[in-house]
Coordinates of C-alpha atoms in Angstrom, one line a residue:
M1 CA 0.0 0.0 0.0
A2 CA 1.1 3.6 -0.6
L3 CA 2.2 4.3 3.0
A4 CA 3.5 0.9 3.9
G5 CA 6.7 1.2 5.9
L6 CA 5.9 4.6 7.4
K7 CA 5.4 5.1 11.1
A8 CA 3.1 7.8 12.4
I9 CA 2.7 8.9 16.1
E10 CA -0.8 10.2 16.8
F11 CA -1.3 11.9 20.2
A12 CA -4.8 11.0 21.3
G13 CA -7.4 13.7 20.6
L14 CA -10.9 14.2 19.2
A15 CA -12.2 14.1 15.6
P16 CA -9.6 15.6 13.2
G17 CA -6.5 14.0 14.6
P18 CA -8.0 10.5 14.8
F19 CA -9.4 10.9 11.3
A20 CA -6.0 11.9 9.9
G21 CA -4.5 8.9 11.7
L22 CA -7.2 6.6 10.3
I23 CA -6.5 7.7 6.7
L24 CA -2.8 7.0 7.2
A25 CA -3.5 3.6 8.7
D26 CA -6.0 2.7 6.0
N27 CA -3.2 3.3 3.5
G28 CA -0.6 1.1 5.1
A29 CA 1.1 3.3 7.7
D30 CA 1.9 1.9 11.2
V31 CA 0.0 4.4 13.3
I32 CA 0.7 4.4 17.1
R33 CA -1.8 6.3 19.2
V34 CA -0.3 7.9 22.4
D35 CA -2.7 7.6 25.3
K36 CA -2.5 8.6 28.9
P37 CA -2.1 5.7 31.4
A38 CA -5.4 4.5 33.1
S39 CA -7.4 6.4 30.5
S40 CA -10.3 5.4 28.4
S41 CA -10.9 6.4 24.8
N42 CA -14.1 7.2 22.9
D43 CA -12.1 7.3 19.7
I44 CA -14.0 5.1 17.2
L45 CA -11.6 6.1 14.3
C46 CA -9.1 3.6 15.6
R47 CA -9.0 1.0 12.7
G48 CA -5.6 -0.4 12.1
K49 CA -3.9 1.5 14.8
R50 CA -1.9 0.5 17.9
S51 CA -1.9 2.2 21.3
I52 CA 0.8 3.0 23.8
A53 CA -0.2 4.4 27.2
I54 CA 2.6 6.5 28.7
D55 CA 2.7 9.6 30.9
A56 CA 4.5 12.4 29.0
K57 CA 4.7 14.5 32.1
T58 CA 7.2 12.2 33.8
N59 CA 10.9 12.4 32.8
S60 CA 11.1 8.8 31.9
G61 CA 7.9 8.9 29.9
R62 CA 9.0 12.0 28.0
D63 CA 12.4 10.4 27.2
V64 CA 10.7 7.3 25.8
L65 CA 8.3 9.4 23.7
K66 CA 11.2 11.4 22.4
K67 CA 12.9 8.1 21.4
L68 CA 9.7 6.8 19.8
I69 CA 9.1 10.0 17.8
S70 CA 12.8 10.0 16.7
T71 CA 12.0 6.7 14.9
A72 CA 8.9 8.0 13.2
D73 CA 8.1 9.6 9.9
I74 CA 5.0 11.5 11.0
L75 CA 3.7 13.1 14.2
I76 CA 0.1 14.3 14.6
D77 CA -0.2 17.0 17.3
P78 CA -3.9 17.7 18.1
F79 CA -3.3 20.0 21.1
R80 CA -3.6 23.7 21.5
P81 CA -0.5 25.7 20.4
G82 CA 2.4 25.2 22.8
V83 CA 1.3 22.0 24.7
L84 CA 4.0 19.7 23.2
E85 CA 6.5 22.5 23.2
R86 CA 6.1 22.8 27.0
L87 CA 6.6 19.1 27.3
G88 CA 9.9 19.3 25.5
L89 CA 8.5 17.6 22.4
G90 CA 8.1 20.6 20.0
P91 CA 9.2 20.7 16.4
D92 CA 12.7 22.2 17.1
V93 CA 13.6 19.2 19.2
F94 CA 13.2 16.9 16.2
L95 CA 13.7 19.1 13.2
G96 CA 16.5 21.2 14.7
N97 CA 17.1 24.9 14.2
A98 CA 19.9 27.3 13.2
N99 CA 21.7 26.5 16.5
R100 CA 21.4 22.8 16.9
K101 CA 20.8 19.5 15.0
G102 CA 17.4 17.8 15.5
A103 CA 16.7 14.3 16.8
N104 CA 14.8 13.4 13.7
E105 CA 15.2 15.8 10.8
R106 CA 13.1 13.7 8.5
L107 CA 10.0 14.0 10.7
I108 CA 6.8 15.4 9.3
Y109 CA 5.4 17.3 12.3
A110 CA 1.7 17.9 11.7
R111 CA -0.2 20.2 14.0
I112 CA -4.0 20.6 14.0
S113 CA -5.6 23.6 15.8
G114 CA -9.0 25.0 15.8
F115 CA -8.3 28.7 15.3
P116 CA -5.5 30.3 13.3
K117 CA -2.3 30.1 15.4
T118 CA -1.5 33.8 15.0
G119 CA -5.1 35.3 15.3
P120 CA -7.0 36.8 18.2
H121 CA -8.7 33.5 18.9
K122 CA -5.6 31.4 19.1
D123 CA -5.8 30.7 22.8
M124 CA -9.6 30.1 22.9
A125 CA -11.4 26.8 23.1
G126 CA -13.8 25.9 20.3
H127 CA -15.5 23.3 18.3
D128 CA -16.6 22.7 14.7
I129 CA -19.5 25.2 14.9
N130 CA -17.2 27.9 16.1
Y131 CA -14.6 27.3 13.4
I132 CA -17.1 27.3 10.5
A133 CA -18.7 30.4 12.0
L134 CA -15.4 32.4 11.6
S135 CA -14.7 30.9 8.2
G136 CA -17.6 32.8 6.6
V137 CA -19.2 29.8 5.1
L138 CA -21.6 29.0 7.9
S139 CA -23.5 32.2 7.1
M140 CA -24.1 30.9 3.6
L141 CA -25.5 27.5 4.5
P142 CA -29.2 26.7 4.2
G143 CA -31.5 27.2 7.1
T144 CA -34.1 29.8 7.9
V145 CA -34.3 33.5 7.0
E146 CA -33.1 34.2 10.6
K147 CA -30.2 31.8 10.8
P148 CA -28.3 29.0 8.9
A149 CA -28.2 25.4 9.9
F150 CA -24.9 23.7 10.6
P151 CA -24.0 20.3 9.1
V152 CA -23.1 18.4 12.3
N153 CA -19.4 18.5 12.8
L154 CA -18.3 17.5 9.2
L155 CA -17.0 20.7 7.7
A156 CA -14.3 21.9 10.1
D157 CA -13.4 18.7 12.1
F158 CA -13.1 16.2 9.3
A159 CA -12.8 18.1 6.0
G160 CA -11.1 21.4 7.1
G161 CA -9.1 19.6 9.8
G162 CA -8.4 15.9 9.4
L163 CA -8.5 15.7 5.7
M164 CA -6.5 18.9 5.2
C165 CA -3.9 17.5 7.7
V166 CA -3.4 14.4 5.6
L167 CA -3.1 16.5 2.5
G168 CA -0.4 18.5 4.1
I169 CA 1.4 15.4 5.4
L170 CA 1.4 13.8 1.9
L171 CA 2.7 17.1 0.3
A172 CA 5.5 17.2 3.0
L173 CA 6.4 13.5 2.3
I174 CA 6.7 14.3 -1.4
T175 CA 9.0 17.2 -0.6
R176 CA 11.0 15.0 1.8
S177 CA 11.6 12.5 -1.0
N178 CA 13.6 15.3 -2.8
S179 CA 15.1 17.3 0.1
G180 CA 15.6 14.5 2.6
R181 CA 14.2 16.8 5.3
G182 CA 11.0 16.9 7.3
Q183 CA 8.7 19.9 7.7
V184 CA 6.1 21.3 10.0
V185 CA 2.5 21.1 8.6
D186 CA 0.3 23.7 10.3
V187 CA -3.5 23.1 9.9
D188 CA -6.2 25.2 11.5
M189 CA -9.8 24.3 11.0
V190 CA -11.0 27.9 10.2
S191 CA -8.5 28.2 7.3
G192 CA -9.0 24.7 6.2
T193 CA -12.8 25.2 6.0
R194 CA -12.3 28.4 4.1
Y195 CA -10.0 26.7 1.6
L196 CA -12.4 23.8 0.9
S197 CA -15.2 26.4 0.6
S198 CA -13.4 28.3 -2.1
F199 CA -16.2 28.0 -4.6
P200 CA -19.0 29.5 -2.5
L201 CA -16.7 32.1 -0.9
L202 CA -15.3 33.3 -4.3
Q203 CA -18.8 33.3 -5.7
T204 CA -19.6 36.2 -3.4
L205 CA -17.1 38.3 -5.1
L206 CA -18.8 38.0 -8.5
P207 CA -21.4 40.4 -9.8
N208 CA -23.3 37.4 -11.3
S209 CA -22.9 35.1 -8.3
V210 CA -25.0 32.1 -7.7
F211 CA -25.5 33.5 -4.2
P212 CA -26.8 37.0 -5.0
R213 CA -29.9 36.9 -2.7
P214 CA -30.5 36.4 1.0
R215 CA -30.2 32.9 2.5
G216 CA -32.8 30.5 1.2
E217 CA -33.4 32.4 -2.1
N218 CA -30.5 31.2 -4.2
L219 CA -29.8 28.3 -6.5
L220 CA -27.9 26.1 -4.1
D221 CA -29.2 27.0 -0.6
G222 CA -32.8 25.8 -0.8
G223 CA -34.2 28.7 -2.9
A224 CA -34.5 26.7 -6.1
P225 CA -37.4 24.2 -6.0
F226 CA -35.4 21.9 -8.3
Y227 CA -32.6 21.6 -5.8
G228 CA -34.0 20.4 -2.5
I229 CA -35.5 17.7 -0.4
Y230 CA -39.1 16.6 -0.5
T231 CA -41.2 14.5 1.8
C232 CA -43.2 11.6 0.5
K233 CA -46.5 10.1 1.5
D234 CA -44.8 7.6 3.9
K235 CA -42.5 10.4 5.4
G236 CA -39.6 9.1 3.3
L237 CA -37.4 11.7 1.7
M238 CA -36.3 12.3 -1.9
A239 CA -33.3 14.5 -3.0
V240 CA -33.9 16.5 -6.2
G241 CA -30.9 18.1 -7.9
C242 CA -31.9 18.7 -11.5
L243 CA -30.0 22.0 -12.1
E244 CA -29.3 21.7 -15.8
P245 CA -32.2 22.3 -18.2
Q246 CA -32.0 18.8 -19.8
F247 CA -32.1 17.2 -16.4
F248 CA -35.0 19.3 -15.3
E249 CA -36.8 18.4 -18.4
A250 CA -36.3 14.7 -17.7
F251 CA -37.4 15.2 -14.1
I252 CA -40.7 17.1 -15.0
K253 CA -41.5 14.5 -17.7
G254 CA -41.1 11.7 -15.2
F255 CA -42.8 13.5 -12.4
L256 CA -45.9 14.6 -14.3
G257 CA -46.2 11.1 -15.8
A258 CA -46.3 9.5 -12.4
L259 CA -48.8 11.8 -10.7
P260 CA -52.5 11.0 -10.5
N261 CA -54.5 12.0 -13.6
G262 CA -55.4 15.7 -13.6
F263 CA -53.1 16.5 -10.6
A264 CA -52.6 20.3 -10.4
L265 CA -52.6 23.1 -7.9
P266 CA -55.9 24.4 -6.7
D267 CA -55.8 27.1 -9.3
G268 CA -55.1 24.5 -12.0
W269 CA -51.4 25.4 -12.4
R270 CA -49.0 22.7 -13.7
P271 CA -45.3 23.1 -14.5
A272 CA -43.6 22.7 -17.8
A273 CA -39.9 22.5 -18.8
R274 CA -39.8 26.3 -19.2
S275 CA -40.8 26.8 -15.5
Q276 CA -37.3 26.2 -14.4
G277 CA -36.0 29.5 -15.8
N278 CA -38.9 31.6 -14.6
R279 CA -38.0 32.6 -11.1
E280 CA -41.4 34.1 -10.5
A281 CA -42.9 30.7 -11.0
W282 CA -40.6 29.1 -8.4
P283 CA -43.0 29.4 -5.5
K284 CA -45.7 27.7 -7.4
L285 CA -43.3 25.0 -8.6
K286 CA -42.1 24.3 -5.1
E287 CA -45.7 24.0 -3.9
F288 CA -46.5 21.7 -6.8
L289 CA -43.5 19.4 -6.1
T290 CA -44.3 19.4 -2.4
R291 CA -47.9 18.3 -3.0
G292 CA -46.9 15.9 -5.8
F293 CA -44.3 14.0 -3.8
Q294 CA -46.8 13.5 -1.0
T295 CA -49.1 11.6 -3.3
N296 CA -47.0 8.5 -3.1
T297 CA -44.2 6.6 -1.2
R298 CA -40.5 7.0 -1.3
Q299 CA -40.1 3.6 -3.0
F300 CA -42.6 4.6 -5.7
W301 CA -40.7 7.7 -6.5
T302 CA -37.4 5.9 -6.3
D303 CA -38.7 3.4 -8.9
V304 CA -40.0 6.3 -11.1
F305 CA -36.6 8.0 -11.4
H306 CA -34.1 5.2 -11.1
G307 CA -32.0 4.8 -14.2
T308 CA -33.0 8.3 -15.5
D309 CA -31.1 11.6 -15.8
A310 CA -33.6 13.4 -13.6
C311 CA -31.1 13.7 -10.8
V312 CA -33.5 12.3 -8.1
V313 CA -32.6 9.7 -5.5
P314 CA -33.9 8.6 -2.1
V315 CA -32.4 10.0 1.1
L316 CA -31.1 6.9 2.8
S317 CA -30.6 6.3 6.5
P318 CA -27.2 5.1 7.8
K319 CA -28.6 1.6 8.0
E320 CA -30.1 1.7 4.5
A321 CA -26.8 3.1 3.1
S322 CA -24.9 0.3 4.7
E323 CA -27.1 -2.1 2.7
Y324 CA -26.6 -0.3 -0.6
E325 CA -25.2 -2.8 -3.0
V326 CA -22.0 -0.9 -3.6
F327 CA -21.1 -0.7 0.1
R328 CA -22.8 -3.7 1.8
S329 CA -21.2 -2.7 5.1
P330 CA -22.0 -0.3 8.0
F331 CA -18.4 0.6 8.1
P332 CA -17.3 3.3 5.6
Q333 CA -14.6 1.9 3.4
P334 CA -11.2 3.6 2.6
H335 CA -11.5 5.9 -0.4
P336 CA -10.4 6.7 -3.0
A337 CA -9.7 3.3 -4.5
I338 CA -6.2 3.2 -5.9
L339 CA -6.2 0.9 -8.9
G340 CA -3.2 -0.9 -10.4
F341 CA -0.6 -3.4 -9.3
S342 CA 0.2 -3.5 -5.6
S343 CA 2.5 -6.0 -3.9
V344 CA 1.1 -5.2 -0.5
S345 CA -2.4 -5.8 0.7
K346 CA -3.9 -5.3 4.2
G347 CA -6.8 -7.6 3.4
T348 CA -10.3 -7.1 4.8
V349 CA -10.8 -3.8 6.5
S350 CA -11.1 -4.1 10.3
E351 CA -14.5 -3.5 11.9
A352 CA -13.0 -2.5 15.2
L353 CA -14.7 0.4 17.0
E354 CA -12.5 0.4 20.0
L355 CA -8.8 0.5 20.8
Q356 CA -8.1 0.0 24.4
A357 CA -5.6 2.5 25.7
G358 CA -2.2 0.9 26.1
S359 CA -3.0 -2.4 24.6
H360 CA 0.3 -2.4 22.7
T361 CA 2.5 -0.6 25.2
E362 CA 4.8 -3.5 25.9
K363 CA 5.3 -4.5 22.3
I364 CA 6.0 -1.0 21.2
L365 CA 8.5 -0.4 23.9
C366 CA 10.2 -3.7 23.2
E367 CA 10.4 -2.7 19.5
L368 CA 12.3 0.4 20.6
G369 CA 14.9 -1.8 22.3
L370 CA 14.5 -0.3 25.8
T371 CA 16.9 -1.7 28.3
G372 CA 15.9 -3.3 31.6
D373 CA 17.0 -0.1 33.5
E374 CA 14.8 2.0 31.2
L375 CA 11.8 -0.3 31.8
Q376 CA 12.4 -0.2 35.5
R377 CA 12.5 3.6 35.5
L378 CA 9.2 3.8 33.7
A379 CA 7.6 1.6 36.3
K380 CA 9.2 3.5 39.2
D381 CA 8.0 6.9 37.7
R382 CA 4.5 5.4 37.1
A383 CA 4.9 6.5 33.5
V384 CA 3.2 3.2 32.5
E385 CA 0.5 1.2 34.3
N386 CA 2.1 -2.3 34.5
T387 CA 5.5 -3.8 35.0
L388 CA 7.0 -4.5 31.5
R389 CA 9.3 -7.2 30.4
C390 CA 10.8 -7.6 27.0
P391 CA 12.4 -10.9 25.7
K392 CA 16.0 -11.2 26.8
T393 CA 15.5 -8.3 29.2
R394 CA 15.9 -8.7 32.9
L395 CA 14.3 -6.3 35.3

């Protein structure tokens, strides 16, 4: 696999860090999550990872972590700015500076923060909703006239945070293949969200933008009746997205043909293909579609539009999506698929949802080649939970 042979150290965190580690592990990297001793983890993005539980605040624990990171290719830092630096595990320790050589100058040191590291919010706590709020894009999302709705914690945590972090890591690895040196990858979720939202944000600068009107009145934010979600007779939902005229024509033809004979609005109005381009007709079109979808079930409308270019599909629940013939699993599979010859295969994707903190501590420390004295020191400092013993090592 693409990242086979690379070692990544992921300090335990929430959402973006674990997701970045998951992507690396899914593509062959040996990802070691660093947990605190006697801790529990609610991290379900743990597939393919190992865990070491060690106290970084003890001298012996910190020394071992420094040794571990010195053998790694990638480090994922999910903490607020300055946390690892105060522990003596900052970038300069490994990458060096003008005054001294680093302990691992090939390391890709990836840092994920919520707010920009140099801005006025840099020392504040926050979550996804706060980061997308400052990005500018939350104000553009669908919702009501009074306020937008937020898309759970997808935009900042996973797209602007975790995925952008992996992109930075891969770019830094490519650079390292030429320079031989590692780099610091700085990701903040406000900036990451702004970057992935380039299309809507740049649209606001154009005189002929697709977002010229208040929220809920534009083409892509719920204003267009041919780009939205409709409720069926059985409360199931259908997603309609026929933006282009030829797709709208296919939709209207199929929709009108499937409605009861003579179906129309109370005033007798019925849409035609030209109704799409007539903004004044959009309120009537939306009412017609709303009433029309309620005449039958989701399965009925699914059958009507399946295999057509009407751009209409059912809204599936997580359980239904897991049964979709392409997936056939409740576990999201690694993506994209890399096609072509590969001499390395990880086999079936693990379905683990839990990685017990410290479940690989002894094996990882033994791989580092710790001496008996070093293991004794860890136990004495309570940097680890249990007494450790490596083959051919006497305590």
